[in-house]
XYZ file of C-alpha atoms in Angstrom:
213
model
C -17.665 23.615 141.996
C -20.643 24.278 144.164
C -23.915 24.965 142.475
C -24.265 28.038 144.859
C -21.268 29.751 143.470
C -21.917 33.010 141.718
C -20.830 33.671 138.051
C -18.061 35.832 139.426
C -16.963 33.086 141.709
C -16.980 30.639 138.944
C -14.685 32.994 136.739
C -12.380 33.852 139.583
C -11.924 30.033 140.204
C -11.211 29.424 136.615
C -8.826 32.455 136.670
C -6.917 31.030 139.500
C -6.909 27.367 137.957
C -5.419 28.977 134.773
C -2.749 31.012 136.847
C -1.729 27.756 138.514
C -1.951 25.361 135.621
C -2.167 27.183 132.364
C 1.550 27.208 131.693
C 2.130 23.771 132.784
C -0.646 22.585 130.597
C 0.914 24.496 127.722
C 4.043 22.744 128.292
C 2.615 19.333 128.563
C 0.908 19.982 125.170
C 4.100 21.363 123.645
C 6.172 18.271 124.693
C 3.929 15.997 122.727
C 3.561 18.348 119.570
C 7.003 19.409 119.160
C 8.791 16.173 119.580
C 12.533 16.427 118.733
C 12.002 19.513 116.655
C 13.117 22.386 118.713
C 11.234 21.512 121.859
C 13.113 23.658 124.170
C 12.660 26.743 121.937
C 9.101 26.097 121.406
C 8.443 25.521 125.241
C 10.258 28.864 125.796
C 8.133 30.685 123.118
C 4.855 29.264 124.569
C 6.092 30.457 128.215
C 6.648 33.916 126.745
C 3.381 33.930 124.790
C 1.438 33.043 128.185
C 3.444 35.562 130.273
C 2.802 38.347 127.670
C -0.967 37.557 127.801
C -1.025 37.485 131.665
C 0.950 40.767 131.687
C -1.653 42.598 129.335
C -4.555 41.133 131.379
C -3.058 42.517 134.440
C -2.915 45.811 132.820
C -6.398 45.708 131.994
C -7.397 44.876 135.576
C -5.603 47.744 136.750
C -7.468 49.859 134.321
C -10.787 48.437 135.533
C -10.084 49.913 138.957
C -11.841 53.298 137.829
C -13.814 52.843 134.993
C -15.450 56.397 135.358
C -12.262 57.559 133.569
C -12.558 57.586 129.750
C -8.810 56.883 129.390
C -9.233 53.791 131.453
C -12.344 52.758 129.374
C -10.083 52.938 126.088
C -7.344 50.960 127.624
C -9.669 48.127 128.649
C -11.048 48.204 125.091
C -7.772 48.076 123.370
C -6.246 45.470 125.651
C -9.311 43.285 125.291
C -9.177 43.592 121.553
C -5.446 42.819 121.309
C -5.863 39.628 123.616
C -8.680 38.516 121.313
C -6.496 39.108 118.228
C -3.101 37.939 119.358
C -3.775 35.666 122.361
C -7.044 33.914 121.741
C -5.370 30.558 122.774
C -5.135 31.718 126.253
C -7.768 31.981 128.976
C -7.060 35.546 129.332
C -8.797 36.405 126.057
C -12.135 35.274 127.262
C -11.713 36.818 130.658
C -11.160 40.071 128.815
C -14.262 39.796 126.672
C -16.373 39.339 129.747
C -14.917 42.468 131.196
C -15.599 44.267 127.967
C -19.232 43.136 128.089
C -19.716 44.377 131.433
C -18.289 47.785 130.326
C -20.373 47.903 127.425
C -23.639 47.191 129.619
C -22.689 49.820 131.922
C -22.411 52.192 129.073
C -25.858 51.022 127.649
C -24.140 49.410 124.485
C -26.166 46.101 124.718
C -25.565 44.891 121.221
C -21.833 45.409 121.719
C -22.092 43.414 125.081
C -23.740 40.732 123.432
C -21.194 40.629 120.584
C -18.382 40.236 123.323
C -20.172 37.542 125.151
C -20.904 35.728 121.897
C -17.052 35.775 121.142
C -16.583 34.014 124.463
C -18.936 31.420 123.664
C -17.283 30.846 120.126
C -13.825 30.716 121.198
C -13.281 29.224 124.898
C -13.242 25.567 125.434
C -14.404 26.114 129.135
C -18.127 24.946 129.557
C -18.496 27.275 132.664
C -17.357 30.395 130.852
C -19.691 29.538 127.837
C -22.684 29.025 130.318
C -21.739 32.212 132.206
C -21.956 34.020 128.736
C -25.127 32.479 127.909
C -26.739 33.660 131.148
C -25.513 37.129 130.683
C -26.717 37.372 127.121
C -30.036 36.127 128.143
C -30.280 38.915 130.891
C -29.271 41.533 128.293
C -32.108 40.161 125.838
C -34.466 40.168 128.743
C -33.559 43.946 129.327
C -34.220 44.563 125.724
C -37.431 42.678 125.842
C -36.474 40.262 123.332
C -38.125 37.596 125.196
C -38.357 34.664 122.822
C -34.470 35.200 121.996
C -33.636 35.329 125.881
C -35.597 31.962 126.566
C -33.749 30.341 123.590
C -30.347 31.276 125.164
C -31.331 29.882 128.536
C -32.576 26.844 127.088
C -29.151 26.242 125.629
C -27.662 25.802 129.169
C -27.358 22.156 130.115
C -24.671 22.544 133.037
C -26.287 21.183 136.232
C -24.065 23.466 138.530
C -26.041 26.455 137.065
C -29.467 24.928 137.245
C -30.481 27.477 140.079
C -29.297 30.543 137.888
C -30.892 29.083 134.676
C -34.223 28.405 136.300
C -34.393 31.527 138.131
C -33.582 33.488 134.876
C -36.042 31.472 132.955
C -38.652 32.299 135.643
C -37.857 36.082 135.106
C -38.348 35.543 131.276
C -41.457 33.739 131.577
C -42.939 36.363 134.008
C -42.106 39.179 131.819
C -43.814 37.121 129.109
C -46.913 36.876 131.223
C -46.728 33.352 131.708
C -47.197 33.244 135.496
C -47.874 29.591 136.073
C -44.636 28.650 133.747
C -42.560 31.322 135.791
C -43.820 29.745 139.054
C -42.694 26.413 138.041
C -39.319 27.579 137.078
C -38.861 29.433 140.327
C -39.758 26.405 142.124
C -37.386 24.310 140.156
C -34.590 26.725 141.052
C -35.594 26.589 144.627
C -35.525 22.823 144.445
C -32.030 22.827 143.064
C -30.562 24.829 146.212
C -28.454 22.492 148.244
C -28.024 21.685 151.873
C -28.746 24.789 154.084
C -28.438 27.360 151.432
C -30.978 30.036 151.060
C -31.965 32.623 148.232
C -34.136 35.479 149.668
C -34.745 37.107 146.270
C -35.893 33.721 144.903
C -38.352 33.383 147.791
C -39.674 36.728 147.414
C -40.410 35.966 143.588
C -42.145 32.831 144.764
C -44.147 34.656 147.291
C -45.199 37.317 144.952
C -46.603 34.745 142.477
C -48.336 32.803 145.260
C -50.070 35.934 146.288
C -51.112 37.060 142.618
């Protein structure tokens, strides 16, 4: 995936991949594991399991269409918890926790948002989703002015496809810490990581502001 894809595009790409390949992946694993012991029944059970998770997730997405309604907020929270408890082996559980974290941030419940994002990091095997969770946790910690913790979270990120986001956020944290020279170096690293003819106007503004100061 391109380095310039936003986090939401990364999530959408993974969701589309799971929709196309999730069931077939489960089936492939099931054939090797089940062997001669009820393979067909086990396959059908796994198909039903993934279908149930998909239906729950779709209901959750329907509820996110208007999160100003308290009833929809409760529906999102309920389904997210159900997916985490009963369908943690599907990609839908991770997606639901990302949505739950977003809802918590919008309500100002920052600790709850971090808890949901940490759950994604602990349960998903997808490196991109773990990285996205780390970035979002770091932003929340920056908002809370817990700068050392935010920087530690960013420094955990090793995925090269998120270099731009990582270095820009690192610059934001360092700038908030009063470390202008280090912040400028991070912004420059983010700018250098841009590929081709890509542009990042906000990043340019941050760099220009530091040059002027």
